Amino acid sequence: MRDRDGAAAAVIFSGGMETLASAQARLSSTQLDPSAADALRRLVLDASSALLMLDMLGDGDMAPEAFGRETARLHLALPAGLVERLPAAARIGALELATLCGALAARLQAAAALTTASASRNAKSRDGGTTARGFN
């Protein structure tokens, strides 16, 4: 099971990096105003961080506490009205990036829920199950 999960995580990471590279190429081929370029640059950085954290969590290289702390810092949404301000050539890249970020946000939320459930199960097994019955 762990090998299959690791293989799935590798595919997600690889596909996400390809999508990210494609979006970056589209965006960098167009002259953008400084505020749009900065917003998109931050979104690209947060998306790449999310991909890396998901990969590390899947490999067991990131503690659940650190995962929760770091994912809380990410902003995986385009600022309102940004796409409309972009030149037509850059809109495809921005929408590609927005789609990736939406998928990453969902994966981060699912991973956080699994991590929380796993931590809860581990806590119950360490204390003999008394936490589940309200005895601390």
PDB file of C-alpha atoms in Angstrom:
ATOM      1  CA  MET A   1       0.000   0.000   0.000  1.00  0.00           C
ATOM      2  CA  ARG A   2       2.771   2.434   0.920  1.00  0.00           C
ATOM      3  CA  ASP A   3       4.562   1.774  -2.406  1.00  0.00           C
ATOM      4  CA  ARG A   4       1.381   2.486  -4.354  1.00  0.00           C
ATOM      5  CA  ASP A   5       0.807   5.710  -2.392  1.00  0.00           C
ATOM      6  CA  GLY A   6       4.409   6.743  -3.052  1.00  0.00           C
ATOM      7  CA  ALA A   7       4.036   6.057  -6.764  1.00  0.00           C
ATOM      8  CA  ALA A   8       0.824   8.076  -6.869  1.00  0.00           C
ATOM      9  CA  ALA A   9       2.520  10.947  -5.032  1.00  0.00           C
ATOM     10  CA  ALA A  10       5.406  10.863  -7.521  1.00  0.00           C
ATOM     11  CA  VAL A  11       2.973  11.090 -10.442  1.00  0.00           C
ATOM     12  CA  ILE A  12       1.155  13.992  -8.795  1.00  0.00           C
ATOM     13  CA  PHE A  13       4.442  15.766  -8.102  1.00  0.00           C
ATOM     14  CA  SER A  14       5.722  15.229 -11.638  1.00  0.00           C
ATOM     15  CA  GLY A  15       2.459  16.273 -13.266  1.00  0.00           C
ATOM     16  CA  GLY A  16       2.180  19.299 -11.017  1.00  0.00           C
ATOM     17  CA  MET A  17       5.703  20.418 -11.836  1.00  0.00           C
ATOM     18  CA  GLU A  18       4.983  20.037 -15.563  1.00  0.00           C
ATOM     19  CA  THR A  19       1.829  22.122 -15.239  1.00  0.00           C
ATOM     20  CA  LEU A  20       3.699  24.701 -13.198  1.00  0.00           C
ATOM     21  CA  ALA A  21       6.476  24.914 -15.807  1.00  0.00           C
ATOM     22  CA  SER A  22       3.922  25.291 -18.597  1.00  0.00           C
ATOM     23  CA  ALA A  23       2.111  28.089 -16.757  1.00  0.00           C
ATOM     24  CA  GLN A  24       5.407  29.848 -16.006  1.00  0.00           C
ATOM     25  CA  ALA A  25       6.450  29.652 -19.660  1.00  0.00           C
ATOM     26  CA  ARG A  26       3.165  31.193 -20.785  1.00  0.00           C
ATOM     27  CA  LEU A  27       3.378  33.932 -18.191  1.00  0.00           C
ATOM     28  CA  SER A  28       7.016  34.779 -18.808  1.00  0.00           C
ATOM     29  CA  SER A  29       6.433  35.171 -22.536  1.00  0.00           C
ATOM     30  CA  THR A  30       4.202  38.196 -21.888  1.00  0.00           C
ATOM     31  CA  GLN A  31       4.971  41.628 -20.522  1.00  0.00           C
ATOM     32  CA  LEU A  32       3.075  41.999 -17.237  1.00  0.00           C
ATOM     33  CA  ASP A  33       2.570  45.023 -15.026  1.00  0.00           C
ATOM     34  CA  PRO A  34       4.677  44.828 -11.846  1.00  0.00           C
ATOM     35  CA  SER A  35       1.793  44.104  -9.442  1.00  0.00           C
ATOM     36  CA  ALA A  36       0.417  41.268 -11.606  1.00  0.00           C
ATOM     37  CA  ALA A  37       3.901  39.826 -12.089  1.00  0.00           C
ATOM     38  CA  ASP A  38       4.507  39.915  -8.328  1.00  0.00           C
ATOM     39  CA  ALA A  39       1.161  38.266  -7.508  1.00  0.00           C
ATOM     40  CA  LEU A  40       1.775  35.516 -10.065  1.00  0.00           C
ATOM     41  CA  ARG A  41       5.361  35.003  -8.868  1.00  0.00           C
ATOM     42  CA  ARG A  42       4.134  34.500  -5.287  1.00  0.00           C
ATOM     43  CA  LEU A  43       1.461  32.087  -6.492  1.00  0.00           C
ATOM     44  CA  VAL A  44       4.052  30.071  -8.429  1.00  0.00           C
ATOM     45  CA  LEU A  45       6.274  29.917  -5.334  1.00  0.00           C
ATOM     46  CA  ASP A  46       3.384  28.799  -3.136  1.00  0.00           C
ATOM     47  CA  ALA A  47       2.317  26.170  -5.686  1.00  0.00           C
ATOM     48  CA  SER A  48       5.841  24.768  -5.912  1.00  0.00           C
ATOM     49  CA  SER A  49       6.063  24.748  -2.102  1.00  0.00           C
ATOM     50  CA  ALA A  50       2.753  22.876  -1.896  1.00  0.00           C
ATOM     51  CA  LEU A  51       3.961  20.283  -4.404  1.00  0.00           C
ATOM     52  CA  LEU A  52       7.173  19.793  -2.476  1.00  0.00           C
ATOM     53  CA  MET A  53       5.418  19.524   0.893  1.00  0.00           C
ATOM     54  CA  LEU A  54       2.937  16.961  -0.444  1.00  0.00           C
ATOM     55  CA  ASP A  55       5.814  14.947  -1.870  1.00  0.00           C
ATOM     56  CA  MET A  56       7.779  15.137   1.379  1.00  0.00           C
ATOM     57  CA  LEU A  57       4.751  14.198   3.476  1.00  0.00           C
ATOM     58  CA  GLY A  58       4.061  11.241   1.198  1.00  0.00           C
ATOM     59  CA  ASP A  59       7.662  10.068   1.560  1.00  0.00           C
ATOM     60  CA  GLY A  60       7.544  10.467   5.348  1.00  0.00           C
ATOM     61  CA  ASP A  61      10.152  13.241   5.216  1.00  0.00           C
ATOM     62  CA  MET A  62       7.953  15.906   6.811  1.00  0.00           C
ATOM     63  CA  ALA A  63       6.488  15.839  10.301  1.00  0.00           C
ATOM     64  CA  PRO A  64       2.719  16.348  10.430  1.00  0.00           C
ATOM     65  CA  GLU A  65       3.145  19.366  12.730  1.00  0.00           C
ATOM     66  CA  ALA A  66       5.496  21.054  10.268  1.00  0.00           C
ATOM     67  CA  PHE A  67       3.145  20.184   7.410  1.00  0.00           C
ATOM     68  CA  GLY A  68       0.238  21.880   9.154  1.00  0.00           C
ATOM     69  CA  ARG A  69       2.287  24.934  10.081  1.00  0.00           C
ATOM     70  CA  GLU A  70       3.752  25.387   6.605  1.00  0.00           C
ATOM     71  CA  THR A  71       0.548  24.780   4.649  1.00  0.00           C
ATOM     72  CA  ALA A  72      -1.182  27.464   6.726  1.00  0.00           C
ATOM     73  CA  ARG A  73       1.248  29.990   5.233  1.00  0.00           C
ATOM     74  CA  LEU A  74       0.380  29.187   1.621  1.00  0.00           C
ATOM     75  CA  HIS A  75      -1.966  31.301  -0.497  1.00  0.00           C
ATOM     76  CA  LEU A  76      -3.163  29.195  -3.404  1.00  0.00           C
ATOM     77  CA  ALA A  77      -5.662  31.504  -5.075  1.00  0.00           C
ATOM     78  CA  LEU A  78      -5.386  34.193  -7.704  1.00  0.00           C
ATOM     79  CA  PRO A  79      -6.171  37.672  -6.425  1.00  0.00           C
ATOM     80  CA  ALA A  80      -9.644  38.828  -7.440  1.00  0.00           C
ATOM     81  CA  GLY A  81      -9.761  40.489 -10.843  1.00  0.00           C
ATOM     82  CA  LEU A  82      -6.197  39.555 -11.770  1.00  0.00           C
ATOM     83  CA  VAL A  83      -7.045  37.440 -14.815  1.00  0.00           C
ATOM     84  CA  GLU A  84      -9.107  40.255 -16.336  1.00  0.00           C
ATOM     85  CA  ARG A  85      -6.144  42.640 -16.038  1.00  0.00           C
ATOM     86  CA  LEU A  86      -3.742  40.297 -17.829  1.00  0.00           C
ATOM     87  CA  PRO A  87      -2.961  40.424 -21.529  1.00  0.00           C
ATOM     88  CA  ALA A  88      -4.800  37.718 -23.465  1.00  0.00           C
ATOM     89  CA  ALA A  89      -1.614  35.690 -23.996  1.00  0.00           C
ATOM     90  CA  ALA A  90      -0.983  35.472 -20.242  1.00  0.00           C
ATOM     91  CA  ARG A  91      -4.549  34.530 -19.291  1.00  0.00           C
ATOM     92  CA  ILE A  92      -4.099  30.888 -20.287  1.00  0.00           C
ATOM     93  CA  GLY A  93      -1.031  30.591 -18.077  1.00  0.00           C
ATOM     94  CA  ALA A  94      -2.827  32.260 -15.172  1.00  0.00           C
ATOM     95  CA  LEU A  95      -5.839  29.976 -15.539  1.00  0.00           C
ATOM     96  CA  GLU A  96      -3.557  26.950 -15.796  1.00  0.00           C
ATOM     97  CA  LEU A  97      -1.874  28.083 -12.582  1.00  0.00           C
ATOM     98  CA  ALA A  98      -5.241  28.714 -10.896  1.00  0.00           C
ATOM     99  CA  THR A  99      -6.436  25.220 -11.814  1.00  0.00           C
ATOM    100  CA  LEU A 100      -3.265  23.670 -10.413  1.00  0.00           C
ATOM    101  CA  CYS A 101      -3.585  25.714  -7.223  1.00  0.00           C
ATOM    102  CA  GLY A 102      -7.199  24.617  -6.772  1.00  0.00           C
ATOM    103  CA  ALA A 103      -6.180  20.982  -7.072  1.00  0.00           C
ATOM    104  CA  LEU A 104      -3.256  21.522  -4.693  1.00  0.00           C
ATOM    105  CA  ALA A 105      -5.473  23.225  -2.124  1.00  0.00           C
ATOM    106  CA  ALA A 106      -7.822  20.228  -2.192  1.00  0.00           C
ATOM    107  CA  ARG A 107      -4.900  17.788  -1.854  1.00  0.00           C
ATOM    108  CA  LEU A 108      -3.429  19.786   1.040  1.00  0.00           C
ATOM    109  CA  GLN A 109      -6.781  19.767   2.803  1.00  0.00           C
ATOM    110  CA  ALA A 110      -7.169  16.011   2.304  1.00  0.00           C
ATOM    111  CA  ALA A 111      -3.595  15.370   3.471  1.00  0.00           C
ATOM    112  CA  ALA A 112      -4.139  17.528   6.542  1.00  0.00           C
ATOM    113  CA  ALA A 113      -7.306  15.589   7.399  1.00  0.00           C
ATOM    114  CA  LEU A 114      -5.495  12.262   7.006  1.00  0.00           C
ATOM    115  CA  THR A 115      -2.555  13.513   9.049  1.00  0.00           C
ATOM    116  CA  THR A 116      -4.891  14.705  11.822  1.00  0.00           C
ATOM    117  CA  ALA A 117      -6.792  11.404  11.839  1.00  0.00           C
ATOM    118  CA  SER A 118      -3.535   9.455  11.958  1.00  0.00           C
ATOM    119  CA  ALA A 119      -2.190  11.568  14.814  1.00  0.00           C
ATOM    120  CA  SER A 120      -5.439  11.037  16.705  1.00  0.00           C
ATOM    121  CA  ARG A 121      -5.232   7.264  16.229  1.00  0.00           C
ATOM    122  CA  ASN A 122      -1.611   7.277  17.396  1.00  0.00           C
ATOM    123  CA  ALA A 123      -2.506   9.293  20.502  1.00  0.00           C
ATOM    124  CA  LYS A 124      -5.307   6.872  21.368  1.00  0.00           C
ATOM    125  CA  SER A 125      -3.038   3.856  21.022  1.00  0.00           C
ATOM    126  CA  ARG A 126      -0.345   5.455  23.222  1.00  0.00           C
ATOM    127  CA  ASP A 127      -2.738   6.150  26.085  1.00  0.00           C
ATOM    128  CA  GLY A 128      -4.669   2.901  25.829  1.00  0.00           C
ATOM    129  CA  GLY A 129      -7.684   4.562  24.251  1.00  0.00           C
ATOM    130  CA  THR A 130      -8.629   6.727  27.219  1.00  0.00           C
ATOM    131  CA  THR A 131      -8.564   9.910  25.129  1.00  0.00           C
ATOM    132  CA  ALA A 132     -11.444   8.592  23.025  1.00  0.00           C
ATOM    133  CA  ARG A 133     -13.546   8.103  26.153  1.00  0.00           C
ATOM    134  CA  GLY A 134     -12.713  11.528  27.534  1.00  0.00           C
ATOM    135  CA  PHE A 135     -10.261  10.417  30.232  1.00  0.00           C
ATOM    136  CA  ASN A 136      -6.917  12.170  30.157  1.00  0.00           C
TER     137      ASN A 136
END
